[in-house]
Tab-separated table of C-alpha atoms in Angstrom:
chain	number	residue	atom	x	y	z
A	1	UNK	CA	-29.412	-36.105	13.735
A	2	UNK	CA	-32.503	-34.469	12.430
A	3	UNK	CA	-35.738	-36.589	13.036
A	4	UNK	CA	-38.909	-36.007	11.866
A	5	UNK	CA	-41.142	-34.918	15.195
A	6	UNK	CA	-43.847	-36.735	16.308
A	7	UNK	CA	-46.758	-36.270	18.678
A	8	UNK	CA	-46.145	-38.144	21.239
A	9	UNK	CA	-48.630	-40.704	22.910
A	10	UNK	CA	-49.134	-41.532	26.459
A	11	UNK	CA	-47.889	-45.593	25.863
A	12	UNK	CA	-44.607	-45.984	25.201
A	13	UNK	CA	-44.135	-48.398	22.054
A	14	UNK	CA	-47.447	-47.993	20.293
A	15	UNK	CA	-48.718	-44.088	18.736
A	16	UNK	CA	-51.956	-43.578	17.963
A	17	UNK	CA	-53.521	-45.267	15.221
A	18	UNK	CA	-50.611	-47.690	14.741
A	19	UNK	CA	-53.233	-51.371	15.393
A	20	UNK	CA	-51.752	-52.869	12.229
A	21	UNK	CA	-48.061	-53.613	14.026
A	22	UNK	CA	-47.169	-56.473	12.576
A	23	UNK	CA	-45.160	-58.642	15.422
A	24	UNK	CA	-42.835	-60.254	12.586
A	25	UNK	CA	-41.530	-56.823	11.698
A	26	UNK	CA	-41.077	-55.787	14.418
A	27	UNK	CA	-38.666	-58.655	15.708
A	28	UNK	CA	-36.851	-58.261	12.706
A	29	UNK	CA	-36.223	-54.681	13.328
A	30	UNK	CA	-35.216	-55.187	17.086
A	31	UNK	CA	-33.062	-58.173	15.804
A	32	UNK	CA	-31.268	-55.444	13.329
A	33	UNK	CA	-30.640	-52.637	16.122
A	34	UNK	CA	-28.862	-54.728	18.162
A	35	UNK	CA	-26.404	-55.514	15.360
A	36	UNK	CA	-26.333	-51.999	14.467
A	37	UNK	CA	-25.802	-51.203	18.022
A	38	UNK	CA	-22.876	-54.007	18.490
A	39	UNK	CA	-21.228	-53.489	14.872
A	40	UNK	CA	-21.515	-49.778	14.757
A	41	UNK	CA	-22.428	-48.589	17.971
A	42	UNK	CA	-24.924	-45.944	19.423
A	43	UNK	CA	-22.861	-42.437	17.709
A	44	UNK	CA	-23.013	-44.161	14.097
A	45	UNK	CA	-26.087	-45.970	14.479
A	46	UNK	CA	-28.814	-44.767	11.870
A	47	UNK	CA	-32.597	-45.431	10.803
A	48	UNK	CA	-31.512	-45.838	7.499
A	49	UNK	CA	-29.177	-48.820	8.407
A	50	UNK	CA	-31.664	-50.438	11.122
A	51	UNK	CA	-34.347	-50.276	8.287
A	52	UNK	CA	-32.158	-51.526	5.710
A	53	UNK	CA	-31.015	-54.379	7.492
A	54	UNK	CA	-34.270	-54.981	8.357
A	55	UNK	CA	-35.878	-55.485	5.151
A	56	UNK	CA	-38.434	-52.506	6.061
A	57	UNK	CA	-38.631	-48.783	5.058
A	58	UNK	CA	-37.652	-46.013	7.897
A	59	UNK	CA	-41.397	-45.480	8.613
A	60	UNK	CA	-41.956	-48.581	10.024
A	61	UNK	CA	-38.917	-47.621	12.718
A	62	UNK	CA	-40.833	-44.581	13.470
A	63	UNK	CA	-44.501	-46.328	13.234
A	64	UNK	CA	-43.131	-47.831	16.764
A	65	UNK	CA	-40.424	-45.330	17.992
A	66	UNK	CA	-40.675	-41.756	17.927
A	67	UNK	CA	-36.838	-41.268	18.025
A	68	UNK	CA	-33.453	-43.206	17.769
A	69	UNK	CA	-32.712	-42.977	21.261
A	70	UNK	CA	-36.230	-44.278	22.296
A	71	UNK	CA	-35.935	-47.047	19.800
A	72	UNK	CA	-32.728	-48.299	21.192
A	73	UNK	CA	-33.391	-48.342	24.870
A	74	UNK	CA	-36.729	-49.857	24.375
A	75	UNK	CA	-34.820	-52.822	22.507
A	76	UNK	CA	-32.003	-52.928	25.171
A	77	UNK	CA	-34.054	-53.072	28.325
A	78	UNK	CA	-36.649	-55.727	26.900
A	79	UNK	CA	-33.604	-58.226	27.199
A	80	UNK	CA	-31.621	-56.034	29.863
A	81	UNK	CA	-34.355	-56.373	32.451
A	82	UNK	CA	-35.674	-59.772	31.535
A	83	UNK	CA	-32.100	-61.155	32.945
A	84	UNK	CA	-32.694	-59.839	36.154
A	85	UNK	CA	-35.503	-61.659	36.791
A	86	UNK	CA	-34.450	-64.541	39.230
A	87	UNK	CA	-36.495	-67.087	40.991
A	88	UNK	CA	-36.039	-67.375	44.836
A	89	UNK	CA	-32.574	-69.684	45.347
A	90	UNK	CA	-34.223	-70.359	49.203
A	91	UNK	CA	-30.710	-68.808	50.681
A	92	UNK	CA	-29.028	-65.041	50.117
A	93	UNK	CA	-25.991	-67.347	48.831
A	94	UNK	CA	-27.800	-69.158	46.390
A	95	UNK	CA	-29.408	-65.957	45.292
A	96	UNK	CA	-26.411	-63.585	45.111
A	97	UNK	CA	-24.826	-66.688	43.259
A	98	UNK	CA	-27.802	-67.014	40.539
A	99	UNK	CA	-27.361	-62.855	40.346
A	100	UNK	CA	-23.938	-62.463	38.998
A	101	UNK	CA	-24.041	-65.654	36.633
A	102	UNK	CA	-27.153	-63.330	34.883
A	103	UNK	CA	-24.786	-60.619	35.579
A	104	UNK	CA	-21.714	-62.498	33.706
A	105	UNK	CA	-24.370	-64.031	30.946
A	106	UNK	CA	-25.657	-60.386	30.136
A	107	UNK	CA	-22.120	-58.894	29.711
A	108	UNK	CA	-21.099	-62.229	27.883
A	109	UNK	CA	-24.216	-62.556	25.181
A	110	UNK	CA	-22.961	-62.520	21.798
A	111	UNK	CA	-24.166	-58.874	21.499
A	112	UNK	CA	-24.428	-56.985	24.243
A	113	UNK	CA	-20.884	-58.149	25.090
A	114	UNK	CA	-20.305	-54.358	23.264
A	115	UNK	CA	-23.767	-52.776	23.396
A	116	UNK	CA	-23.581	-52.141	27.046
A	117	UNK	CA	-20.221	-50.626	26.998
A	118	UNK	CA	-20.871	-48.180	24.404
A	119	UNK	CA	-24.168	-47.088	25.630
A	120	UNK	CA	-22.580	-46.837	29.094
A	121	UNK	CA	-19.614	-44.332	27.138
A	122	UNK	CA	-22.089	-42.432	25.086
A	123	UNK	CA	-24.352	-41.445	28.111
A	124	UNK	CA	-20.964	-39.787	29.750
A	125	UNK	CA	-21.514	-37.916	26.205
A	126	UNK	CA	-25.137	-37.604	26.118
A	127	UNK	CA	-27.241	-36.560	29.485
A	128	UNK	CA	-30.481	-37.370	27.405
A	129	UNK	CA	-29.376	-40.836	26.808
A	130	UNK	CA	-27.834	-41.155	30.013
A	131	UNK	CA	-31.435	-40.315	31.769
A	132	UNK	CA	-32.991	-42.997	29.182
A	133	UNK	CA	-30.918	-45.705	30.530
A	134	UNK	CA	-31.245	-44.941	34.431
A	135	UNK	CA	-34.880	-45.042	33.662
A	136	UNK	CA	-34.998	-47.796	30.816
A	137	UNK	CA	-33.129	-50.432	32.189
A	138	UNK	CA	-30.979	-49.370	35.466
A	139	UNK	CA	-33.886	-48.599	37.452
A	140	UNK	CA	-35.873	-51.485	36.087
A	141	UNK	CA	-33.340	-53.996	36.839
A	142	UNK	CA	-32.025	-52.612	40.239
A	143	UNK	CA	-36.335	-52.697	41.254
A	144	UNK	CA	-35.992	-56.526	40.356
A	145	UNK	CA	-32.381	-57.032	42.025
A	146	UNK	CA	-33.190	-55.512	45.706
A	147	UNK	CA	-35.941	-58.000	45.584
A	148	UNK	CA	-33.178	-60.726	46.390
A	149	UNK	CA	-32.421	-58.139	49.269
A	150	UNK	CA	-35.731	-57.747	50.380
A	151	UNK	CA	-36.034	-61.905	50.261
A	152	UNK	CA	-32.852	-62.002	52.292
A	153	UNK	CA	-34.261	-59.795	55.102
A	154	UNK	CA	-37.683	-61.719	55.612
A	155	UNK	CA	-35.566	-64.714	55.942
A	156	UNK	CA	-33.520	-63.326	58.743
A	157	UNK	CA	-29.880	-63.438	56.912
A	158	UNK	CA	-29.493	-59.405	56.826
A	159	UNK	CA	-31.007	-57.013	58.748
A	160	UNK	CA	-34.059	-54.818	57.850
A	161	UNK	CA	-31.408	-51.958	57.847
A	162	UNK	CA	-28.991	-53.027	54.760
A	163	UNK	CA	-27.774	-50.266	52.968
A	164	UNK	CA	-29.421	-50.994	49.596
A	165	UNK	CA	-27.916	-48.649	47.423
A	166	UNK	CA	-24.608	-49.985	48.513
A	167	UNK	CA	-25.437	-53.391	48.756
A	168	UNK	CA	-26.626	-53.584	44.919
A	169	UNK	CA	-23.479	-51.552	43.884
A	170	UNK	CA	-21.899	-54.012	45.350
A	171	UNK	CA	-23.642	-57.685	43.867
A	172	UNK	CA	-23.162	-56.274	40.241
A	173	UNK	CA	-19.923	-54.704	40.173
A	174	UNK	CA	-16.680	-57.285	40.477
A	175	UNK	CA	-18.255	-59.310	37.599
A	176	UNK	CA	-19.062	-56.132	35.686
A	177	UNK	CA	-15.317	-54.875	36.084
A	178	UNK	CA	-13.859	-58.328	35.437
A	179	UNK	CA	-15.804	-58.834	31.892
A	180	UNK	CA	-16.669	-55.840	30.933
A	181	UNK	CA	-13.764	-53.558	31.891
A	182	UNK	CA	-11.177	-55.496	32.231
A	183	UNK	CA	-12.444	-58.188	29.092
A	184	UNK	CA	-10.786	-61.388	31.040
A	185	UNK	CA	-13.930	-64.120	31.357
A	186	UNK	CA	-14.449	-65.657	34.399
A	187	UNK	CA	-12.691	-68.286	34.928
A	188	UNK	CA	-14.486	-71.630	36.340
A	189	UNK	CA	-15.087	-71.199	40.102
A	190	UNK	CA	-14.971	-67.027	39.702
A	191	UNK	CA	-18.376	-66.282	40.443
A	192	UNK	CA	-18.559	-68.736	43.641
A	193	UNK	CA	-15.961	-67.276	44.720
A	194	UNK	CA	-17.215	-63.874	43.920
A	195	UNK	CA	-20.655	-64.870	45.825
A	196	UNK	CA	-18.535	-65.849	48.876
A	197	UNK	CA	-17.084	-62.551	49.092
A	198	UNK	CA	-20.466	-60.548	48.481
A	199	UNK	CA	-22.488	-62.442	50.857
A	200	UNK	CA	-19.717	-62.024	53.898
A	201	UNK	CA	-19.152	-58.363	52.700
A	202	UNK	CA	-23.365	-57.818	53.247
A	203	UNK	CA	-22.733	-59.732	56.666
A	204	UNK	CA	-20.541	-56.094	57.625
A	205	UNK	CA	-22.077	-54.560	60.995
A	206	UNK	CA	-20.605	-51.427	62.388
A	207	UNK	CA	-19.272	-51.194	65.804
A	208	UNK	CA	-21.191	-50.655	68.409
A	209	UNK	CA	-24.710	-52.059	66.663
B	1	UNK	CA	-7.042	-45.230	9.533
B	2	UNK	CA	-3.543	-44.976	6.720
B	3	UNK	CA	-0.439	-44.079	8.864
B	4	UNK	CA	3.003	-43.846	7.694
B	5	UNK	CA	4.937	-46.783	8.512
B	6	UNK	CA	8.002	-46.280	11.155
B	7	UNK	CA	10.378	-47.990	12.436
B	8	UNK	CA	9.957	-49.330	16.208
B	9	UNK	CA	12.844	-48.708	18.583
B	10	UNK	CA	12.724	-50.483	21.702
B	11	UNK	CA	11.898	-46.843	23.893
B	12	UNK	CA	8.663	-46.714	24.379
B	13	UNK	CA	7.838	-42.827	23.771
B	14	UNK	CA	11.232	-41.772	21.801
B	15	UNK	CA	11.965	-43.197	18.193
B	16	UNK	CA	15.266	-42.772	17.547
B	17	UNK	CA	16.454	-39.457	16.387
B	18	UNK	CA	14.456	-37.818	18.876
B	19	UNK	CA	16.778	-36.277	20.552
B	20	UNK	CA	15.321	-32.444	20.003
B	21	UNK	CA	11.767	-33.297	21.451
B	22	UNK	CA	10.193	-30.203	23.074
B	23	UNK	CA	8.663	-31.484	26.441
B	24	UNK	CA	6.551	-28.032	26.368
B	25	UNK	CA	4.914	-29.143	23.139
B	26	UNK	CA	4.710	-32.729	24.071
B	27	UNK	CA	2.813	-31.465	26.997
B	28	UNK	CA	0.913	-29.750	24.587
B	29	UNK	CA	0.390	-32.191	22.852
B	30	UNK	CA	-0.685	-34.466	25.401
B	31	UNK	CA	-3.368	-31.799	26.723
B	32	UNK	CA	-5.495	-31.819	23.102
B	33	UNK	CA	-5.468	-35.533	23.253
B	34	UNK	CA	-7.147	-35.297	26.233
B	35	UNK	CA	-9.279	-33.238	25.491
B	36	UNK	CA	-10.210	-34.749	21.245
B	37	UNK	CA	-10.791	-38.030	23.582
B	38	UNK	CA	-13.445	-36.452	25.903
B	39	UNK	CA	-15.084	-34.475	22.659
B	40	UNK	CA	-15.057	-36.890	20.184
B	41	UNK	CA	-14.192	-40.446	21.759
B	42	UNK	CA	-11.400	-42.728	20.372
B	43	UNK	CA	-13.377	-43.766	17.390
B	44	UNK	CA	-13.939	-40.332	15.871
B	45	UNK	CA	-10.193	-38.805	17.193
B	46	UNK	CA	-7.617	-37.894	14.446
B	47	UNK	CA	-4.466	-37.325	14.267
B	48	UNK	CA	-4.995	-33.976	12.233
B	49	UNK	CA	-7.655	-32.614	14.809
B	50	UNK	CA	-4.788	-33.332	17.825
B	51	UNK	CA	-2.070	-31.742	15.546
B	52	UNK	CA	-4.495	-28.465	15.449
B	53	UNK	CA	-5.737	-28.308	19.009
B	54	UNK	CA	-1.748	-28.349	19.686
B	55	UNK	CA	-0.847	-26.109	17.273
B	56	UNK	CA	1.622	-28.408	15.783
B	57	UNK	CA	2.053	-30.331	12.474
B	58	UNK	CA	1.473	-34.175	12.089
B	59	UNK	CA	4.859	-34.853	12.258
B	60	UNK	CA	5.317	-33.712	16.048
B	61	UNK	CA	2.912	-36.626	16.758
B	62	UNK	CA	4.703	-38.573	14.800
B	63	UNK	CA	7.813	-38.391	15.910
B	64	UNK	CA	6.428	-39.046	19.747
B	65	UNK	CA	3.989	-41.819	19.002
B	66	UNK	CA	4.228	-44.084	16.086
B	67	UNK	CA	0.248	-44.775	15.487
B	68	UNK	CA	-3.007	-43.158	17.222
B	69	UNK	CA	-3.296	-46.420	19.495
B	70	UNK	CA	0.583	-45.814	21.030
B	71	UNK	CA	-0.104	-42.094	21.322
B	72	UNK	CA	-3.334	-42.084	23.338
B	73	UNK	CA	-2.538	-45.195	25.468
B	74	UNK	CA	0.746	-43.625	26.273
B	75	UNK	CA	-1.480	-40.402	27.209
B	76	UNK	CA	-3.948	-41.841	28.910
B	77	UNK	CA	-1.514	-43.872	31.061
B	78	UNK	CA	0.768	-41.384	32.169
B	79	UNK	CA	-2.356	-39.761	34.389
B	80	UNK	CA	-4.225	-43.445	35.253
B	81	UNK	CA	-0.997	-45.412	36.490
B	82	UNK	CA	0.053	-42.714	38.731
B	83	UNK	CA	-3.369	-41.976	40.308
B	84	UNK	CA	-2.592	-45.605	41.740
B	85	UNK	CA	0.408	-44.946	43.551
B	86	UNK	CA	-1.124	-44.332	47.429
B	87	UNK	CA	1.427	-44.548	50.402
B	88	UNK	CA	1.619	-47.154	53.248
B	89	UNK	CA	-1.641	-45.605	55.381
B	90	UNK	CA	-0.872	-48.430	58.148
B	91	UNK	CA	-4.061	-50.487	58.163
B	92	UNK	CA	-5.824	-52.103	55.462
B	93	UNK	CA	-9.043	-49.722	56.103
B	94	UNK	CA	-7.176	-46.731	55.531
B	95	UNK	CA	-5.545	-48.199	52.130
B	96	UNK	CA	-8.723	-49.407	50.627
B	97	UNK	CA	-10.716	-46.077	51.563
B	98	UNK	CA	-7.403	-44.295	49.998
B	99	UNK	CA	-7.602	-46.469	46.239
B	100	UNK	CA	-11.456	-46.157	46.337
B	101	UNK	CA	-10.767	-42.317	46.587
B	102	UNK	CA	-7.899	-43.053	43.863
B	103	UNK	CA	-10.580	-44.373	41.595
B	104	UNK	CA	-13.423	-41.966	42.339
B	105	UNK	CA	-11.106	-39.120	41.470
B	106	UNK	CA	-9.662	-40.317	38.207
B	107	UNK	CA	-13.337	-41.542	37.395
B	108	UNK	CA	-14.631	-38.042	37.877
B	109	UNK	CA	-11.675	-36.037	36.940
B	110	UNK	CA	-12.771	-33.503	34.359
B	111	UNK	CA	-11.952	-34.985	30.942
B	112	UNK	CA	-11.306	-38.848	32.097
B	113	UNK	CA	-14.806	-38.933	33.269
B	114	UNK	CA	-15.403	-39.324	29.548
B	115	UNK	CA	-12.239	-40.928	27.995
B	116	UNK	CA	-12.392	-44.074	30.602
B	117	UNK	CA	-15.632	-45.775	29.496
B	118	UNK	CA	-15.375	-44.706	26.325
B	119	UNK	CA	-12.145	-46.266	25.962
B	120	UNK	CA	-13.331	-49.689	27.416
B	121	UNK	CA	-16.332	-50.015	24.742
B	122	UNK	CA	-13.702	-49.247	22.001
B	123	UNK	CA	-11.878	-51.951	23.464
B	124	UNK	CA	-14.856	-54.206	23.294
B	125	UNK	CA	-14.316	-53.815	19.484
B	126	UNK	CA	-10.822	-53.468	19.207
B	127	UNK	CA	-8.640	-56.383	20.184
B	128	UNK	CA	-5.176	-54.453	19.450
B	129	UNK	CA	-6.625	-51.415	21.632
B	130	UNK	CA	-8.050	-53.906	24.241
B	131	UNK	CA	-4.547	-55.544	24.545
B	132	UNK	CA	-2.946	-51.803	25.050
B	133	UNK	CA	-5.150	-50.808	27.436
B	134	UNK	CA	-4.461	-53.936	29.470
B	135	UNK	CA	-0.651	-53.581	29.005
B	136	UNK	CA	-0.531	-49.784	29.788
B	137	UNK	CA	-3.141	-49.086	32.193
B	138	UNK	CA	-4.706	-52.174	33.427
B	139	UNK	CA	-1.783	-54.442	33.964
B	140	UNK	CA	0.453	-51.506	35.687
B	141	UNK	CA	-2.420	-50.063	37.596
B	142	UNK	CA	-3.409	-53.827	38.785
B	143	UNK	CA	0.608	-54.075	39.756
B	144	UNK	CA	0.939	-51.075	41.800
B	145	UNK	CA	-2.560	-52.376	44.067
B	146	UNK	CA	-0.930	-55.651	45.140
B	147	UNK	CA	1.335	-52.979	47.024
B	148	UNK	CA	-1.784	-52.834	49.113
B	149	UNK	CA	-2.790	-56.070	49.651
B	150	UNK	CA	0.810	-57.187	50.329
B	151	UNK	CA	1.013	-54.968	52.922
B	152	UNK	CA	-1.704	-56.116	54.778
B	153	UNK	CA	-0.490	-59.706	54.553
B	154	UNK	CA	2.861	-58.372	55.899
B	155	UNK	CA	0.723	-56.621	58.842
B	156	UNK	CA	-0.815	-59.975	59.808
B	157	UNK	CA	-4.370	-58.249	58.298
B	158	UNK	CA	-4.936	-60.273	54.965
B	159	UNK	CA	-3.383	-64.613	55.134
B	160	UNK	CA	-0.867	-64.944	52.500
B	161	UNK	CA	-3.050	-66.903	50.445
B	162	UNK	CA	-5.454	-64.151	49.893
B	163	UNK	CA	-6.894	-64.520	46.152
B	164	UNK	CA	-5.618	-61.106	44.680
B	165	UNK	CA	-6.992	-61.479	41.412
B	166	UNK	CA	-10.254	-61.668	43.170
B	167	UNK	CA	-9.753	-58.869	46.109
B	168	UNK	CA	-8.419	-56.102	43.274
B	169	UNK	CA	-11.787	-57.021	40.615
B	170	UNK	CA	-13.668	-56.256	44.089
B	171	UNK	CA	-11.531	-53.286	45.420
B	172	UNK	CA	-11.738	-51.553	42.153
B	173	UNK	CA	-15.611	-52.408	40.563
B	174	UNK	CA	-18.175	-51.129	42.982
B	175	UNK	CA	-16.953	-47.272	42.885
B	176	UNK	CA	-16.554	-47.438	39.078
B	177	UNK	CA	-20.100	-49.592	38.868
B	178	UNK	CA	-21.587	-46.192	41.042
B	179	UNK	CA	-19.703	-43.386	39.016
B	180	UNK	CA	-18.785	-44.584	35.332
B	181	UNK	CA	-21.768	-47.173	34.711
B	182	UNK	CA	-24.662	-45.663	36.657
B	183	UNK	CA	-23.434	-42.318	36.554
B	184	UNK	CA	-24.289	-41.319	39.906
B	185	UNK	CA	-21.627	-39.780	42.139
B	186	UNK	CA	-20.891	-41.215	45.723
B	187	UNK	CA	-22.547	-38.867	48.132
B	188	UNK	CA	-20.851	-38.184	51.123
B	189	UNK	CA	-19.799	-41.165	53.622
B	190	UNK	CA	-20.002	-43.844	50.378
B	191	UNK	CA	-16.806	-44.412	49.776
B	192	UNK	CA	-16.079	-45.064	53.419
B	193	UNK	CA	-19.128	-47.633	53.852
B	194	UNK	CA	-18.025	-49.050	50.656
B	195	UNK	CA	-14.231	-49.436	52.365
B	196	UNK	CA	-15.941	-51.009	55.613
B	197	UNK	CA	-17.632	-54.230	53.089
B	198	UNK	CA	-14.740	-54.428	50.890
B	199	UNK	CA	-12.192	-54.734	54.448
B	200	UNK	CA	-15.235	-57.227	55.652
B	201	UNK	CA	-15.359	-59.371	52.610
B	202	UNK	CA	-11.343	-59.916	52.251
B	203	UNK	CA	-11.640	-61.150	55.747
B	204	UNK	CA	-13.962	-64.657	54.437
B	205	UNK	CA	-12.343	-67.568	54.967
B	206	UNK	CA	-13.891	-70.880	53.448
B	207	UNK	CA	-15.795	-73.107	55.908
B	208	UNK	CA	-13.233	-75.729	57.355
B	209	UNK	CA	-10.558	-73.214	57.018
């Protein structure tokens, strides 16, 4: 995939000298990479068909994106991370509940319903790409996620202790598996049930504490 | 993707006439699909490129597998499905710790690390793969895990009413969330704090229950 290299500037959208953006554009280009990304996926994804379907010419791509892989995450995570973003429910029940319906909606949206599987299968493939992600929308949306833990502990219903790392493994997983692995939708009643079983399974103290 | 069209017998693996198959070049056979799968994904993997990696012809895949789909599902299968057969451990503790070690091993297993996910977003685009992989790895690997829950009904662990559907999405999800989404191996003691919330959550019963 030979790219034309570009100095690279400190912000991560915007190079130098580039104040005549024009926002239009630029919707219609992240509009066309992610149906690029869902019809064709990220291996036979190319500027020339993101520009194309566009309706611009491959320097406008790299007037905002130095690179296809930069151009790609940047697009994913803006709605990626956006989902994660939950009010607070007033309960770890209502909150776990509100997490995996963004879960099941983010996995379910017209697009991403195949985006986020192939990215997931190209970064086994890719460690560059599989770096971009952790940082462009895993970490990002985990920050945002163990905020309903954090919530949950000032309210008394876990303990300042919680394992974390396990705990959000565990919130974002089942529905993950169900949809995106398995490809059966949830059927009504799922995720409540799926909450129950979350909530109890964060309730877990070892013996003896 | 043109393939000759064969007859189907009702055999799954041996159209008929097929008596002189060689299992040591079926095995060799089966080896470079495993390995075209982790190098170049199902998308990209051909029928002449597993033929050379062999060292066969065309028609030695042929005569095993009538169409790419039948040939790697059949593959792919043969090492999944088994990797789910764990004996009776005696509690329900040691059987969940045992399948989330099942999955964490066929997850990171050299060349399925790859073929797994990769395999899922195909399916995501591919309603005739999507059904295979349900029917050839899903369905038998989701058959043999009852085993487990069943067994801890039958121990007085688990009430017979248990929601399976729900318990295997949960049994299976959070150790492939870890490894095949995030990418990040369990360190050690994971996969037995991840056995102690998945034992705790089966044990919810509804309010009024």
């Amino acid at each position: 995939m030979p790219e034309p290299t570009r100095p690279t500037s400190s912000t991560r959208r915007v190079p130098s000298g580039a104040a005549t953006l024009r926002p239009a554009k630029t919707e219609a280009i992240r509009a066309a990479v992610l149906d690029e990304l869902a019809e064709q996926g990220y291996g036979r994804l190319s500027m020339e068909a993101v520009a194309k379907r566009a309706g611009v010419g491959k320097s406008a791509l790299y007037r905002r994106w130095p690179s296809k892989q930069q151009m790609v995450i940047d697009v994913a995570s803006e709605l990626s991370v956006a989902m994660v973003d939950l009010p607070d429910s007033g309960s770890l029940r209502g909150d776990v509940l509100a997490a995996l319906r963004a879960v099941a909606d983010w996995l379910t949206h017209p697009r991403f319903s195949r985006i986020i599987p192939d990215l997931i299968a190209e970064a086994r493939r890719d460690e560059a790409l599989a770096e971009a992600l952790a940082t462009g929308i895993g970490g990002p949306r985990r920050a945002r996620a163990v905020a309903l833990l954090d919530r949950a502990v000032a309210r008394g219903e876990l303990p300042p202790e919680t394992d974390r790392e396990l705990a959000l493994d565990l919130l974002a997983a089942p529905v993950y598996w169900r949809i995106a692995v398995r490809g059966v939708p949830p059927e009504p009643g799922y995720l409540e049930r799926a909450a129950d079983l979350v909530v109890h399974a964060l309730s877990f103290r070892p013996a003896g504490e």
